[in-house]
mmCIF file of C-alpha atoms in Angstrom:
data_model
loop_
_atom_site.group_PDB
_atom_site.id
_atom_site.type_symbol
_atom_site.label_atom_id
_atom_site.label_comp_id
_atom_site.label_asym_id
_atom_site.label_seq_id
_atom_site.Cartn_x
_atom_site.Cartn_y
_atom_site.Cartn_z
ATOM 1 C CA MET A 1 -0.188 0.054 -0.098
ATOM 2 C CA LYS A 2 1.489 3.371 -0.956
ATOM 3 C CA VAL A 3 0.174 6.724 -2.185
ATOM 4 C CA ALA A 4 1.717 8.731 -4.678
ATOM 5 C CA VAL A 5 1.833 12.549 -3.989
ATOM 6 C CA ILE A 6 3.010 14.370 -7.362
ATOM 7 C CA MET A 7 3.218 18.155 -8.228
ATOM 8 C CA GLY A 8 4.041 20.244 -10.981
ATOM 9 C CA SER A 9 6.538 22.275 -9.317
ATOM 10 C CA ILE A 10 8.487 22.772 -5.919
ATOM 11 C CA ASN A 11 6.459 25.870 -5.388
ATOM 12 C CA ASP A 12 3.706 23.330 -5.045
ATOM 13 C CA LEU A 13 4.875 21.969 -1.977
ATOM 14 C CA GLU A 14 3.613 24.697 0.207
ATOM 15 C CA VAL A 15 -0.055 23.522 -0.602
ATOM 16 C CA MET A 16 0.636 19.689 -0.998
ATOM 17 C CA LYS A 17 2.409 19.189 2.389
ATOM 18 C CA GLU A 18 -1.083 19.345 3.608
ATOM 19 C CA ALA A 19 -1.617 15.997 2.246
ATOM 20 C CA LEU A 20 1.297 14.547 3.200
ATOM 21 C CA GLU A 21 0.949 15.378 7.009
ATOM 22 C CA VAL A 22 -2.844 13.701 6.475
ATOM 23 C CA LEU A 23 -0.778 10.538 5.222
ATOM 24 C CA LYS A 24 1.790 10.701 7.813
ATOM 25 C CA MET A 25 -1.063 11.001 10.532
ATOM 26 C CA LEU A 26 -2.812 8.234 9.028
ATOM 27 C CA GLU A 27 0.267 6.201 8.858
ATOM 28 C CA ILE A 28 -0.164 5.540 4.974
ATOM 29 C CA PRO A 29 2.823 5.477 3.225
ATOM 30 C CA TYR A 30 3.546 7.537 0.531
ATOM 31 C CA GLU A 31 6.186 9.092 -1.819
ATOM 32 C CA ALA A 32 6.289 12.415 -2.974
ATOM 33 C CA ARG A 33 7.553 13.634 -6.238
ATOM 34 C CA VAL A 34 7.925 17.172 -8.494
ATOM 35 C CA VAL A 35 6.510 15.872 -11.839
ATOM 36 C CA SER A 36 5.858 18.578 -14.413
ATOM 37 C CA ALA A 37 3.552 17.848 -17.190
ATOM 38 C CA HIS A 38 4.865 20.697 -19.433
ATOM 39 C CA ARG A 39 8.843 20.356 -18.285
ATOM 40 C CA THR A 40 9.120 16.724 -17.977
ATOM 41 C CA PRO A 41 6.421 15.109 -20.466
ATOM 42 C CA ASP A 42 8.354 12.150 -20.999
ATOM 43 C CA PHE A 43 9.025 11.656 -17.320
ATOM 44 C CA MET A 44 5.682 12.108 -16.223
ATOM 45 C CA ALA A 45 4.372 9.467 -18.827
ATOM 46 C CA GLU A 46 6.768 6.814 -17.818
ATOM 47 C CA PHE A 47 6.156 7.463 -14.133
ATOM 48 C CA ALA A 48 2.262 7.205 -14.661
ATOM 49 C CA LYS A 49 2.432 4.102 -16.869
ATOM 50 C CA LYS A 50 4.485 2.222 -14.050
ATOM 51 C CA ALA A 51 2.815 3.879 -11.121
ATOM 52 C CA GLU A 52 0.430 0.758 -10.748
ATOM 53 C CA GLN A 53 3.538 -1.114 -10.202
ATOM 54 C CA GLU A 54 4.069 0.664 -6.864
ATOM 55 C CA PHE A 55 1.036 2.841 -6.023
ATOM 56 C CA ASP A 56 -2.517 2.523 -5.363
ATOM 57 C CA VAL A 57 -3.763 5.832 -5.786
ATOM 58 C CA ILE A 58 -2.209 9.410 -6.838
ATOM 59 C CA ILE A 59 -2.678 12.464 -5.701
ATOM 60 C CA ALA A 60 -1.708 15.027 -8.291
ATOM 61 C CA GLY A 61 -1.309 18.965 -7.644
ATOM 62 C CA ALA A 62 -0.881 21.616 -10.005
ATOM 63 C CA GLY A 63 -1.760 24.922 -10.803
ATOM 64 C CA GLY A 64 -2.651 27.202 -13.654
ATOM 65 C CA ALA A 65 -2.665 25.032 -16.938
ATOM 66 C CA ALA A 66 -2.833 22.239 -14.663
ATOM 67 C CA HIS A 67 -2.409 19.304 -16.886
ATOM 68 C CA LEU A 68 -0.702 17.097 -14.178
ATOM 69 C CA PRO A 69 -3.519 15.379 -12.940
ATOM 70 C CA GLY A 70 -5.065 14.715 -16.068
ATOM 71 C CA MET A 71 -2.201 13.558 -18.435
ATOM 72 C CA THR A 72 -1.291 11.093 -15.424
ATOM 73 C CA ALA A 73 -4.892 9.505 -15.606
ATOM 74 C CA ALA A 74 -4.398 9.292 -19.284
ATOM 75 C CA TYR A 75 -1.475 6.809 -18.637
ATOM 76 C CA THR A 76 -2.891 4.822 -15.829
ATOM 77 C CA PRO A 77 -5.777 2.847 -14.461
ATOM 78 C CA LEU A 78 -5.130 3.973 -11.047
ATOM 79 C CA PRO A 79 -7.600 6.803 -9.444
ATOM 80 C CA VAL A 80 -5.558 10.129 -9.563
ATOM 81 C CA ILE A 81 -7.128 12.739 -7.287
ATOM 82 C CA GLY A 82 -6.262 16.236 -8.215
ATOM 83 C CA VAL A 83 -5.625 19.224 -6.416
ATOM 84 C CA PRO A 84 -6.007 22.352 -7.949
ATOM 85 C CA ILE A 85 -3.156 24.836 -6.721
ATOM 86 C CA PRO A 86 -3.757 28.372 -5.990
ATOM 87 C CA THR A 87 -2.389 30.973 -8.544
ATOM 88 C CA LYS A 88 -1.124 34.388 -8.523
ATOM 89 C CA HIS A 89 -3.433 36.054 -10.685
ATOM 90 C CA LEU A 90 -6.604 33.701 -11.057
ATOM 91 C CA GLY A 91 -6.738 32.451 -7.544
ATOM 92 C CA GLY A 92 -6.673 28.786 -8.648
ATOM 93 C CA LEU A 93 -9.563 28.842 -10.334
ATOM 94 C CA ASP A 94 -7.698 28.495 -13.484
ATOM 95 C CA SER A 95 -6.400 25.361 -11.914
ATOM 96 C CA LEU A 96 -9.748 23.785 -11.241
ATOM 97 C CA LEU A 97 -11.657 24.112 -14.222
ATOM 98 C CA SER A 98 -8.247 22.818 -15.899
ATOM 99 C CA ILE A 99 -8.610 19.685 -13.659
ATOM 100 C CA VAL A 100 -12.503 19.330 -13.342
ATOM 101 C CA GLN A 101 -12.834 19.541 -16.971
ATOM 102 C CA MET A 102 -11.507 15.865 -18.201
ATOM 103 C CA PRO A 103 -13.111 14.089 -21.265
ATOM 104 C CA ARG A 104 -14.946 11.330 -20.782
ATOM 105 C CA GLY A 105 -13.554 7.836 -19.820
ATOM 106 C CA THR A 106 -10.520 9.799 -18.132
ATOM 107 C CA PRO A 107 -11.571 10.687 -14.812
ATOM 108 C CA VAL A 108 -10.004 12.917 -12.176
ATOM 109 C CA ALA A 109 -11.417 13.040 -8.790
ATOM 110 C CA THR A 110 -11.081 16.983 -8.038
ATOM 111 C CA VAL A 111 -10.909 18.620 -4.322
ATOM 112 C CA ALA A 112 -11.057 22.271 -3.304
ATOM 113 C CA ILE A 113 -8.673 24.744 -4.585
ATOM 114 C CA GLY A 114 -5.566 24.134 -2.395
ATOM 115 C CA GLY A 115 -7.492 21.164 -0.761
ATOM 116 C CA ALA A 116 -4.525 18.877 -0.415
ATOM 117 C CA ALA A 117 -6.057 17.640 3.013
ATOM 118 C CA ASN A 118 -9.036 16.337 1.721
ATOM 119 C CA ALA A 119 -7.139 14.803 -1.206
ATOM 120 C CA ALA A 120 -5.005 12.512 1.414
ATOM 121 C CA PHE A 121 -8.566 11.866 3.238
ATOM 122 C CA LEU A 122 -10.279 10.789 -0.051
ATOM 123 C CA ALA A 123 -7.118 8.417 -0.665
ATOM 124 C CA ALA A 124 -7.291 7.133 2.610
ATOM 125 C CA ARG A 125 -11.123 6.646 1.804
ATOM 126 C CA ILE A 126 -10.336 5.151 -1.418
ATOM 127 C CA LEU A 127 -7.643 2.451 0.472
ATOM 128 C CA GLY A 128 -10.129 1.451 3.062
ATOM 129 C CA ILE A 129 -12.213 -0.452 0.154
ATOM 130 C CA LYS A 130 -8.901 -2.871 0.203
ATOM 131 C CA TYR A 131 -7.367 -2.421 3.486
ATOM 132 C CA PRO A 132 -9.498 -2.562 6.512
ATOM 133 C CA GLU A 133 -6.544 -1.019 9.080
ATOM 134 C CA VAL A 134 -7.140 2.245 7.079
ATOM 135 C CA LYS A 135 -10.674 2.287 6.779
ATOM 136 C CA GLU A 136 -10.627 1.943 10.431
ATOM 137 C CA LYS A 137 -8.064 4.859 10.717
ATOM 138 C CA VAL A 138 -10.530 7.088 8.818
ATOM 139 C CA LYS A 139 -13.639 5.588 11.150
ATOM 140 C CA LYS A 140 -11.447 6.767 13.879
ATOM 141 C CA HIS A 141 -10.894 10.290 12.437
ATOM 142 C CA MET A 142 -14.109 10.568 11.961
ATOM 143 C CA ALA A 143 -14.968 10.560 15.426
ATOM 144 C CA GLN A 144 -12.466 12.540 16.755
ATOM 145 C CA MET A 145 -13.857 15.184 14.599
ATOM 146 C CA ARG A 146 -17.459 14.480 15.687
ATOM 147 C CA ASP A 147 -16.525 14.583 19.357
ATOM 148 C CA GLU A 148 -14.714 17.869 18.771
ATOM 149 C CA VAL A 149 -17.685 19.519 17.645
ATOM 150 C CA LEU A 150 -19.908 18.291 20.295
ATOM 151 C CA SER A 151 -17.692 19.026 22.841
ATOM 152 C CA LYS A 152 -18.107 22.847 21.392
ATOM 153 C CA SER A 153 -21.928 22.685 20.615
ATOM 154 C CA PHE A 154 -23.620 23.774 23.790
ATOM 155 C CA LEU A 155 -23.514 27.736 23.406
ATOM 156 C CA GLY A 156 -25.513 28.419 26.720
ATOM 157 C CA ASP A 157 -27.258 31.626 26.819
ATOM 158 C CA PHE A 158 -25.510 32.735 23.759
ATOM 159 C CA LYS A 159 -26.718 36.153 22.166
ATOM 160 C CA PRO A 160 -24.846 37.704 19.213
#
C-alpha cells in the first residue's frame, strides 16, 4: 500500500504538504515527487505508466494550466485525485477548471482549490476499500472530528 503525491513544481509543496501531513497522521506510506507535465512530459508519462506497480492511488497537485492530474490519469488505471493549486492571477480558478474538465473516460477526482488535506482523506477512503486497517483509521478520525464539534456545541445563553 502506497500513495504517490506528485506536483508540477517544487513551489506547489507549500499546498501539497497538507496531504503529506494527513497521510503521515493516518500512517499511510507515501512518496512525494515533482513531476511536471509541461517541463518533463516524458518523465511524467513513464512515471504514470509504471505507477500501478508501486502505488494504489495518486494525488496530483497542479496550478495554472494544471495538466498533471489529467495527463497522469490518461496513462494509468489508478485513481487520480487532483488538487488545484492557488495561482497568483486567478486564485486557482484556472487550476480548478483545468482539472475538473476531463474528457469522458479519463476521470480525475477533484478537491477544492488548495484542498490537499481532503485529497489525502479521499485517498485514505479509497484505500479503505482494500485495507481494513485504513478504514478503521478513517472511522477513528471521523469520530474525533465529531467529538470535537460536540464538545463545543453547547453555547448556553449565547446572544450575538
